[in-house]
Every structure is written in structure tokens, then in C-alpha cells.
mmCIF file with all atom_site columns, C-alpha atoms in Angstrom:
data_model
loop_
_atom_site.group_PDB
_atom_site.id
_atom_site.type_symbol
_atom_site.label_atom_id
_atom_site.label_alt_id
_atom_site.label_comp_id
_atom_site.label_asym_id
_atom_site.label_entity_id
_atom_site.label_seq_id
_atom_site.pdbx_PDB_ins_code
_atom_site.Cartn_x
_atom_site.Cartn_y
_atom_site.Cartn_z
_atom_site.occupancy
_atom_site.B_iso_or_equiv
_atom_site.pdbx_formal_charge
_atom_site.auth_seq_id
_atom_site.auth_comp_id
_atom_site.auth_asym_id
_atom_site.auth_atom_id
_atom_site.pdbx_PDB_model_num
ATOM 1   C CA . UNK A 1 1   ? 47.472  62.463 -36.654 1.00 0.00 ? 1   UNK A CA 1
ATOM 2   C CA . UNK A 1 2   ? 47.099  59.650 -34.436 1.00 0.00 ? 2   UNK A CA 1
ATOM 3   C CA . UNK A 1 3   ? 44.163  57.304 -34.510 1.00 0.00 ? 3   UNK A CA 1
ATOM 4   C CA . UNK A 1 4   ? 42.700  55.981 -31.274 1.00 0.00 ? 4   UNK A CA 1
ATOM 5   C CA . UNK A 1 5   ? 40.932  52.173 -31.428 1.00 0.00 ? 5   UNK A CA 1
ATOM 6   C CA . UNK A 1 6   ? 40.581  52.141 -28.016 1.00 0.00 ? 6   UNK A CA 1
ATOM 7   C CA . UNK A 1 7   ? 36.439  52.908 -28.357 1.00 0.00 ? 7   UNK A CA 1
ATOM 8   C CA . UNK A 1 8   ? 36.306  49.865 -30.528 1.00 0.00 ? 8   UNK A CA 1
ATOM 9   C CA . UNK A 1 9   ? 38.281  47.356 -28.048 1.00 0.00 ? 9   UNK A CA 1
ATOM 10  C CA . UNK A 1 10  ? 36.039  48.374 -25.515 1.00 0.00 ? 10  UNK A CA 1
ATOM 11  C CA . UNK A 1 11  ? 32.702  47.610 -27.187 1.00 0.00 ? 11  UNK A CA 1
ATOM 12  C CA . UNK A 1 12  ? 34.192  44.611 -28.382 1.00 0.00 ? 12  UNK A CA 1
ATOM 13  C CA . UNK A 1 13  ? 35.433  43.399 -24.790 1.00 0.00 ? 13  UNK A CA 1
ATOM 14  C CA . UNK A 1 14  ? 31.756  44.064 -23.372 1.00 0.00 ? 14  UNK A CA 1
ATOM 15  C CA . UNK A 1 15  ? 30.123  42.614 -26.369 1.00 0.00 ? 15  UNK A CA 1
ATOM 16  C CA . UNK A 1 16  ? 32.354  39.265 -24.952 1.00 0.00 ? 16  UNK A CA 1
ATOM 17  C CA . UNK A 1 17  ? 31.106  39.804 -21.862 1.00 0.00 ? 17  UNK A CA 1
ATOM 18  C CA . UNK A 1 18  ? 27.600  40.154 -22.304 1.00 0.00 ? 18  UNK A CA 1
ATOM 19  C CA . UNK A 1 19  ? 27.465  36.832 -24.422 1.00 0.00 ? 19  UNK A CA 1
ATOM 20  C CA . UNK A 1 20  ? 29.364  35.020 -21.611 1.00 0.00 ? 20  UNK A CA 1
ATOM 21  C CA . UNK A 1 21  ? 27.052  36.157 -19.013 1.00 0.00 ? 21  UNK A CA 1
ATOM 22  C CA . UNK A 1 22  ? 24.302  34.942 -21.192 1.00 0.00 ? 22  UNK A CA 1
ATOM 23  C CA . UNK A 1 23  ? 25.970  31.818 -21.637 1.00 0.00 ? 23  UNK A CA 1
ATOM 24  C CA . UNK A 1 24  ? 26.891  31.243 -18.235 1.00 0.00 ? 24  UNK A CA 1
ATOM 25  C CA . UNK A 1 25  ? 22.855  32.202 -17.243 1.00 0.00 ? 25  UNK A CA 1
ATOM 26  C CA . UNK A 1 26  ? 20.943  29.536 -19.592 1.00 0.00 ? 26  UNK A CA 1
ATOM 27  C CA . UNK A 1 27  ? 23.412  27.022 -18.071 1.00 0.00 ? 27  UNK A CA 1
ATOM 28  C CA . UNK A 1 28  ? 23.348  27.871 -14.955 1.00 0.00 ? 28  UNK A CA 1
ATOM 29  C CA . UNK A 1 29  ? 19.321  28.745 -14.445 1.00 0.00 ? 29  UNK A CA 1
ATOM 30  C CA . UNK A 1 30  ? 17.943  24.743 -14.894 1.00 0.00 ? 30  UNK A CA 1
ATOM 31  C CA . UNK A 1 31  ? 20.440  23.730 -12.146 1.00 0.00 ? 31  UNK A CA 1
ATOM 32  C CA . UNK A 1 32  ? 19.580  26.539 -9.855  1.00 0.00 ? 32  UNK A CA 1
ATOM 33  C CA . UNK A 1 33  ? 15.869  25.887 -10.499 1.00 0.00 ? 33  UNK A CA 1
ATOM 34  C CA . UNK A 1 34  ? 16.534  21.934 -9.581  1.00 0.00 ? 34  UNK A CA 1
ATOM 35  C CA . UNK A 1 35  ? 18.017  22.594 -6.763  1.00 0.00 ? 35  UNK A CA 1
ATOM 36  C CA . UNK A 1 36  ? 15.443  25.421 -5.078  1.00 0.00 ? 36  UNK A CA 1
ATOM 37  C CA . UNK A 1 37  ? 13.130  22.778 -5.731  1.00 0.00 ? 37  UNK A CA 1
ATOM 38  C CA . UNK A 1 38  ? 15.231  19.907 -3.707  1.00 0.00 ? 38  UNK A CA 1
ATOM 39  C CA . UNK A 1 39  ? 15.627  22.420 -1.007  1.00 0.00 ? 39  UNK A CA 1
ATOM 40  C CA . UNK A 1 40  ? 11.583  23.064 -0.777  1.00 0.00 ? 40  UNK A CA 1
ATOM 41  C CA . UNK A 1 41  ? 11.088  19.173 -0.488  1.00 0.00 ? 41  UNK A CA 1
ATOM 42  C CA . UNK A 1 42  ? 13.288  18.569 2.181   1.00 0.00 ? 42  UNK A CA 1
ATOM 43  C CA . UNK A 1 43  ? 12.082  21.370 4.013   1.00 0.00 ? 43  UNK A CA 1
ATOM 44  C CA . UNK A 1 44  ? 8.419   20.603 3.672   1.00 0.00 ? 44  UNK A CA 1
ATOM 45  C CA . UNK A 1 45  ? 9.605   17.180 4.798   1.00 0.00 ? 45  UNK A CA 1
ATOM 46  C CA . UNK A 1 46  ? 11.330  18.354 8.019   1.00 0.00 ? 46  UNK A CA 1
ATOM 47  C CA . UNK A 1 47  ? 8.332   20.827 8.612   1.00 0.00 ? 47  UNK A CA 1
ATOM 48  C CA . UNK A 1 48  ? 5.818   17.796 8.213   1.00 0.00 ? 48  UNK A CA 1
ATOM 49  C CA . UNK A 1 49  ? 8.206   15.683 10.655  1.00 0.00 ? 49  UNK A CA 1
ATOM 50  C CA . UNK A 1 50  ? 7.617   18.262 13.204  1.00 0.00 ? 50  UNK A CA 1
ATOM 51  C CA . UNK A 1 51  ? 3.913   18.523 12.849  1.00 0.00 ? 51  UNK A CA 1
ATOM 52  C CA . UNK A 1 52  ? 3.494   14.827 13.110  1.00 0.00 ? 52  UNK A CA 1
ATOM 53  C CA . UNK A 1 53  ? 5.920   14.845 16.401  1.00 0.00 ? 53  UNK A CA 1
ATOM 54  C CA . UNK A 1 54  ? 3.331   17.968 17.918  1.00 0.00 ? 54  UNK A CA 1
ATOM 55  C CA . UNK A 1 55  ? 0.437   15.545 16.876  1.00 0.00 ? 55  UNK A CA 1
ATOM 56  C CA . UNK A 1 56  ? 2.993   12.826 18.747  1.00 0.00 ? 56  UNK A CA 1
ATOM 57  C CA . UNK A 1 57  ? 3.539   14.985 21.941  1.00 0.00 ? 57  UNK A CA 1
ATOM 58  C CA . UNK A 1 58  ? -0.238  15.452 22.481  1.00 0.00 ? 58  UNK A CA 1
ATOM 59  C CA . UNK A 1 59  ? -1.188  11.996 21.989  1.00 0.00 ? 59  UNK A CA 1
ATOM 60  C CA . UNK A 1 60  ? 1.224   11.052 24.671  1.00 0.00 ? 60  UNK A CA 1
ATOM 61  C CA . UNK A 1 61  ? 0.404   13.714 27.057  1.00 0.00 ? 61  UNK A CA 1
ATOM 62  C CA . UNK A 1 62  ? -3.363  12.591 26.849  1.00 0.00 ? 62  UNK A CA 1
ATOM 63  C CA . UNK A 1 63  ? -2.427  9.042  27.337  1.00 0.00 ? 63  UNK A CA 1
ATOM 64  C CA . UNK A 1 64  ? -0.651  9.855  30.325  1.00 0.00 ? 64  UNK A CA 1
ATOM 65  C CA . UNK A 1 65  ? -2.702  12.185 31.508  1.00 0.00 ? 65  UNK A CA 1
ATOM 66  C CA . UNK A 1 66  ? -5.702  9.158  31.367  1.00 0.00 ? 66  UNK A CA 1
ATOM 67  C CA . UNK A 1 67  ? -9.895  9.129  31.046  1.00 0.00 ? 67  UNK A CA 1
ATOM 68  C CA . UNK A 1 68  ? -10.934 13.051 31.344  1.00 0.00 ? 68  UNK A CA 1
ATOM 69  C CA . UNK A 1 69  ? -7.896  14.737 29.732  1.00 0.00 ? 69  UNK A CA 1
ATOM 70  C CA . UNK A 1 70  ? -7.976  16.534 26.333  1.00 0.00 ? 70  UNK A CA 1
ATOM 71  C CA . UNK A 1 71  ? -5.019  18.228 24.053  1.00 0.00 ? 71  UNK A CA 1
ATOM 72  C CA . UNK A 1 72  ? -6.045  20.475 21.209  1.00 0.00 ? 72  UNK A CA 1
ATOM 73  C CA . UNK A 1 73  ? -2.820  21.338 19.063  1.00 0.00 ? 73  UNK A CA 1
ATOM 74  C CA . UNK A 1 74  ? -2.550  23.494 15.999  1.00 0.00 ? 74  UNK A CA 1
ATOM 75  C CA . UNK A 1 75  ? -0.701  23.141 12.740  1.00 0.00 ? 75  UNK A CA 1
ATOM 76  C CA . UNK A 1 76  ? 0.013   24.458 9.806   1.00 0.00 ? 76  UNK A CA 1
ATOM 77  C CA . UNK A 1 77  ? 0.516   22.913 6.923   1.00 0.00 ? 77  UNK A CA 1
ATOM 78  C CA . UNK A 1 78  ? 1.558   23.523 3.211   1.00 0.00 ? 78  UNK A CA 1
ATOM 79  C CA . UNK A 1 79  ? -0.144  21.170 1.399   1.00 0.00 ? 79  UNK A CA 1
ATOM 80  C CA . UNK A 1 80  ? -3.155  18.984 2.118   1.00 0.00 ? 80  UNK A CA 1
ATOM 81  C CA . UNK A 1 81  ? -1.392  15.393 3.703   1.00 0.00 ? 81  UNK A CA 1
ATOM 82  C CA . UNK A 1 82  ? -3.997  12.380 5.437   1.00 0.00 ? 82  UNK A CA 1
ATOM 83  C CA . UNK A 1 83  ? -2.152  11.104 8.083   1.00 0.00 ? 83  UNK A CA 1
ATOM 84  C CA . UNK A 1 84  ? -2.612  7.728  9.241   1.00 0.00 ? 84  UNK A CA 1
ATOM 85  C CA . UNK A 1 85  ? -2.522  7.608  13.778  1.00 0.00 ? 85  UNK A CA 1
ATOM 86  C CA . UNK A 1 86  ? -1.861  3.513  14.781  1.00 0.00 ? 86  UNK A CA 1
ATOM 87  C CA . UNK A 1 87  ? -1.327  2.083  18.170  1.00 0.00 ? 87  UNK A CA 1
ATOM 88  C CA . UNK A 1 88  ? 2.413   2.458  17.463  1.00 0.00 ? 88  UNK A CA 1
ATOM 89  C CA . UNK A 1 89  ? 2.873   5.287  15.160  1.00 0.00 ? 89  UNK A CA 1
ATOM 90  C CA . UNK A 1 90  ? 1.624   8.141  12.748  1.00 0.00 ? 90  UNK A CA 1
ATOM 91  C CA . UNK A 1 91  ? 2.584   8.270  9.429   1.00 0.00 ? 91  UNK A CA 1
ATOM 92  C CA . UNK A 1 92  ? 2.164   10.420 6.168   1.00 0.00 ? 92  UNK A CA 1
ATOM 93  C CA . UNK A 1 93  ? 2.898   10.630 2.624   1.00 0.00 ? 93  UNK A CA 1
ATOM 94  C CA . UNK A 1 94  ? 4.190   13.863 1.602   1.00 0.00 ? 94  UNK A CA 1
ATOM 95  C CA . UNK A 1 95  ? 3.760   14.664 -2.496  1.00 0.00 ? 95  UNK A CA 1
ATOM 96  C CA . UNK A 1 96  ? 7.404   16.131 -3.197  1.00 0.00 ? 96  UNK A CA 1
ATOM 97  C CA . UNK A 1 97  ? 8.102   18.626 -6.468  1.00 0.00 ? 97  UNK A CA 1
ATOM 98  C CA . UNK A 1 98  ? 9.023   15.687 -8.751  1.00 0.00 ? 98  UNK A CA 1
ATOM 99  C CA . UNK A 1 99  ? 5.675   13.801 -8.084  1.00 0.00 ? 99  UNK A CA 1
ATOM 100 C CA . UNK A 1 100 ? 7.149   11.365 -5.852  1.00 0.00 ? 100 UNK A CA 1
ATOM 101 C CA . UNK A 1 101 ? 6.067   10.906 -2.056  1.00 0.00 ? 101 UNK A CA 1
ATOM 102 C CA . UNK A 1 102 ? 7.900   10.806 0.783   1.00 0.00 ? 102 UNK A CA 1
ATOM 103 C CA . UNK A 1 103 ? 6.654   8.740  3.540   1.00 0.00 ? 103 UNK A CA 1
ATOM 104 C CA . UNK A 1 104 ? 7.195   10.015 7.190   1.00 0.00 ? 104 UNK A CA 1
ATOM 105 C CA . UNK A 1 105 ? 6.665   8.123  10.250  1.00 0.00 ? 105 UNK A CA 1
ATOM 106 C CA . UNK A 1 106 ? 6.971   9.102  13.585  1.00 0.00 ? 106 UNK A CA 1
ATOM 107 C CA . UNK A 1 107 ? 6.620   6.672  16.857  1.00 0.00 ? 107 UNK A CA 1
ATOM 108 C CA . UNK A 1 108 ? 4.282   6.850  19.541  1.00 0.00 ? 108 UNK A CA 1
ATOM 109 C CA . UNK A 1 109 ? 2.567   4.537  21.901  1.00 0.00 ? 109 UNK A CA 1
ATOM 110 C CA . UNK A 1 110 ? -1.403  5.117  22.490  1.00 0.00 ? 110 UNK A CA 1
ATOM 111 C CA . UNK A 1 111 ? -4.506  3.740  22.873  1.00 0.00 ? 111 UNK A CA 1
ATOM 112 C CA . UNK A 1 112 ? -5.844  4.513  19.687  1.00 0.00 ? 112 UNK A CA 1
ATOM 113 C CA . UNK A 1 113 ? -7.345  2.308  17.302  1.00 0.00 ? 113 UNK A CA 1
ATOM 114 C CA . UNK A 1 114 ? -6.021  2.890  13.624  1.00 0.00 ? 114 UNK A CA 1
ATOM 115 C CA . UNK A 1 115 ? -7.612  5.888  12.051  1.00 0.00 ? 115 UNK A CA 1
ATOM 116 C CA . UNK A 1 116 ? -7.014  9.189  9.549   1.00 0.00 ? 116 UNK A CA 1
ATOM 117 C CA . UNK A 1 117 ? -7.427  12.525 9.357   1.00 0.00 ? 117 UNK A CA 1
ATOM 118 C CA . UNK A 1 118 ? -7.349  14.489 6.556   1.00 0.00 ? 118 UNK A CA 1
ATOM 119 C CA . UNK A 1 119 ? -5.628  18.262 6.833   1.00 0.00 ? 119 UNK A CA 1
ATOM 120 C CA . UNK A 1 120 ? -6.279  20.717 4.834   1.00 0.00 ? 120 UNK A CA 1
ATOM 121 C CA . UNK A 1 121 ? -3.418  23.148 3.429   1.00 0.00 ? 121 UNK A CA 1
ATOM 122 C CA . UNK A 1 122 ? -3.550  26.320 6.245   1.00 0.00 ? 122 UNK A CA 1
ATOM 123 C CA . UNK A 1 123 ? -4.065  26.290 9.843   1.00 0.00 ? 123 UNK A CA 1
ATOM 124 C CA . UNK A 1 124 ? -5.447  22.828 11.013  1.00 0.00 ? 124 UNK A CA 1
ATOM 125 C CA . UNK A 1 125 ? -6.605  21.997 14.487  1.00 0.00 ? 125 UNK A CA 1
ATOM 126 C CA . UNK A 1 126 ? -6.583  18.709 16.190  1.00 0.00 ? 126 UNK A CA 1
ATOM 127 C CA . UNK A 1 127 ? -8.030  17.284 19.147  1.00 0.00 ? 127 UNK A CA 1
ATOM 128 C CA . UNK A 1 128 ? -7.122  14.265 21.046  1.00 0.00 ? 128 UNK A CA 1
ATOM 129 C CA . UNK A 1 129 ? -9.115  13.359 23.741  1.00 0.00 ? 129 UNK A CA 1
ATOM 130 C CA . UNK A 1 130 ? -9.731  10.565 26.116  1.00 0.00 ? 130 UNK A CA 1
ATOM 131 C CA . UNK A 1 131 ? -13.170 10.463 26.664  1.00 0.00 ? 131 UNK A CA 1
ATOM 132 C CA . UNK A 1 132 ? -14.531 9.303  30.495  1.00 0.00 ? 132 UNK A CA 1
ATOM 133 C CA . UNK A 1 133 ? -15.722 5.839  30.514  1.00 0.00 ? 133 UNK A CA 1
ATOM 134 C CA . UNK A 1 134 ? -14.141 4.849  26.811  1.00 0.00 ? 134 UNK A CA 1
ATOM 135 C CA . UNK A 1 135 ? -11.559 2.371  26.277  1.00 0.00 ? 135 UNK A CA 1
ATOM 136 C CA . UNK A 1 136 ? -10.062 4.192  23.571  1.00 0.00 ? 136 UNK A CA 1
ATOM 137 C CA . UNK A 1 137 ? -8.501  7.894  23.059  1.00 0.00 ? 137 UNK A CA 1
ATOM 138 C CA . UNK A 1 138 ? -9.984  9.792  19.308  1.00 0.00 ? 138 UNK A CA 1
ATOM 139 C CA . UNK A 1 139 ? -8.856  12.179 17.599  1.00 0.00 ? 139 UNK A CA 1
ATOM 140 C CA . UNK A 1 140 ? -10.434 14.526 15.059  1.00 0.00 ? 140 UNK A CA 1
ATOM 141 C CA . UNK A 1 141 ? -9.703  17.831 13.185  1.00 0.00 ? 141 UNK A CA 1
#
């Protein structure tokens, strides 16, 4: 009579296996978590670089536009920011996954005296406007 092992080789190679794939997972798992987390920040960063240069684009359409013009843009955002709008740029700091901020700045040349506006995590709507008769463009949310 001839004895066969062969059952017991094979539940020893998959009992290999599974330990190595549970190996390879707790390893593995804190790096993949790191990283989805660097990938989030940058993208939040790039998305909040592109909101600021919509908020740019209107500004300088209603300052060439002059007195009387208006441009209403909408945004949406995934965290509450304040941005900061200067004569010569708007700026924000973005809270990134590891608590630190990341400070964006984008350039544009206005009228408007140094101001912020707070917006709120969601859709956000902002006005600029050049009022008739003022000196000075505003801009609200």
C-alpha cells in the first residue's frame, strides 16, 4: 500500500502563504495609508489653486470691464479656507492631513483694498463688483 502526503504538503504550502500575505498586508497597509493621504493634500492643493485663479479671472474681468460691471463666480470647496484678496494677489492657507498648512498664492492686479472672505466647505458664491461712482471694486460671498 502506498501512502499519499500530498494532502499534507498542500495545507502546509497555503498555511505559508496565508501568513505571508498577512505579513506582507500589516507592512504594506501604513505606507499605503501615508501615501492616499499625500495624494488628497496635493490634490486639495491643486483644486484650491484653481478656485483662487476663478476668483483671479473675475477680479480681472471686472477691473477691465470698469465702474458698472459685476462677476458672480461659484466654487466649491472641501474644507472651510479664508482667503485673503490684496491689490496684488489672493492668498490662502490650506490645513493639509498632517496638520500643517499650505499657503497658496495666486497673482492678480485690482483695485481692491486688502480684505477676506471666509468660505464655507460646499458650494460658495462670490461676487465682485465695481460699484458706479466708487473708487474701489468689493467683493463678498
Amino acid at each position: 500500500m502506498v501512502k499519499d502526503n500530498s494532502g499534507q504538503v498542500s495545507l502546509e504550502y497555503l498555511l505559508i502563504f496565508a501568513i505571508s500575505l498577512i505579513v506582507l498586508i500589516v507592512f504594506t497597509m501604513p505606507l499605503l495609508n501615508q501615501s492616499m493621504k499625500t495624494t488628497m493634500d496635493v490634490s486639495d492643493s491643486l483644486k484650491m489653486k484653481s478656485d483662487l485663479s476663478k476668483i483671479a479671472s473675475a477680479i480681472r474681468i471686472v477691473y477691465g470691464e470698469g465702474q458698472g460691471s459685476k462677476q458672480t463666480v461659484n466654487i466649491n470647496v472641501v474644507q472651510p479656507v479664508k482667503v485673503n484678496v490684496g491689490g496684488e494677489y489672493i492668498s490662502c492657507n490650506l490645513n493639509l492631513n498632517d496638520r500643517s498648512n499650505k499657503y497658496i498664492k495666486v497673482h492678480c492686479k485690482s483695485n481692491l483694498k486688502f480684505s477676506s472672505i471666509t468660505l464655507k466647505k460646499g458650494m460658495n458664491s462670490i461676487v465682485v463688483e465695481w460699484p458706479v461712482g466708487k473708487e474701489e471694486m468689493i467683493i463678498n460671498t
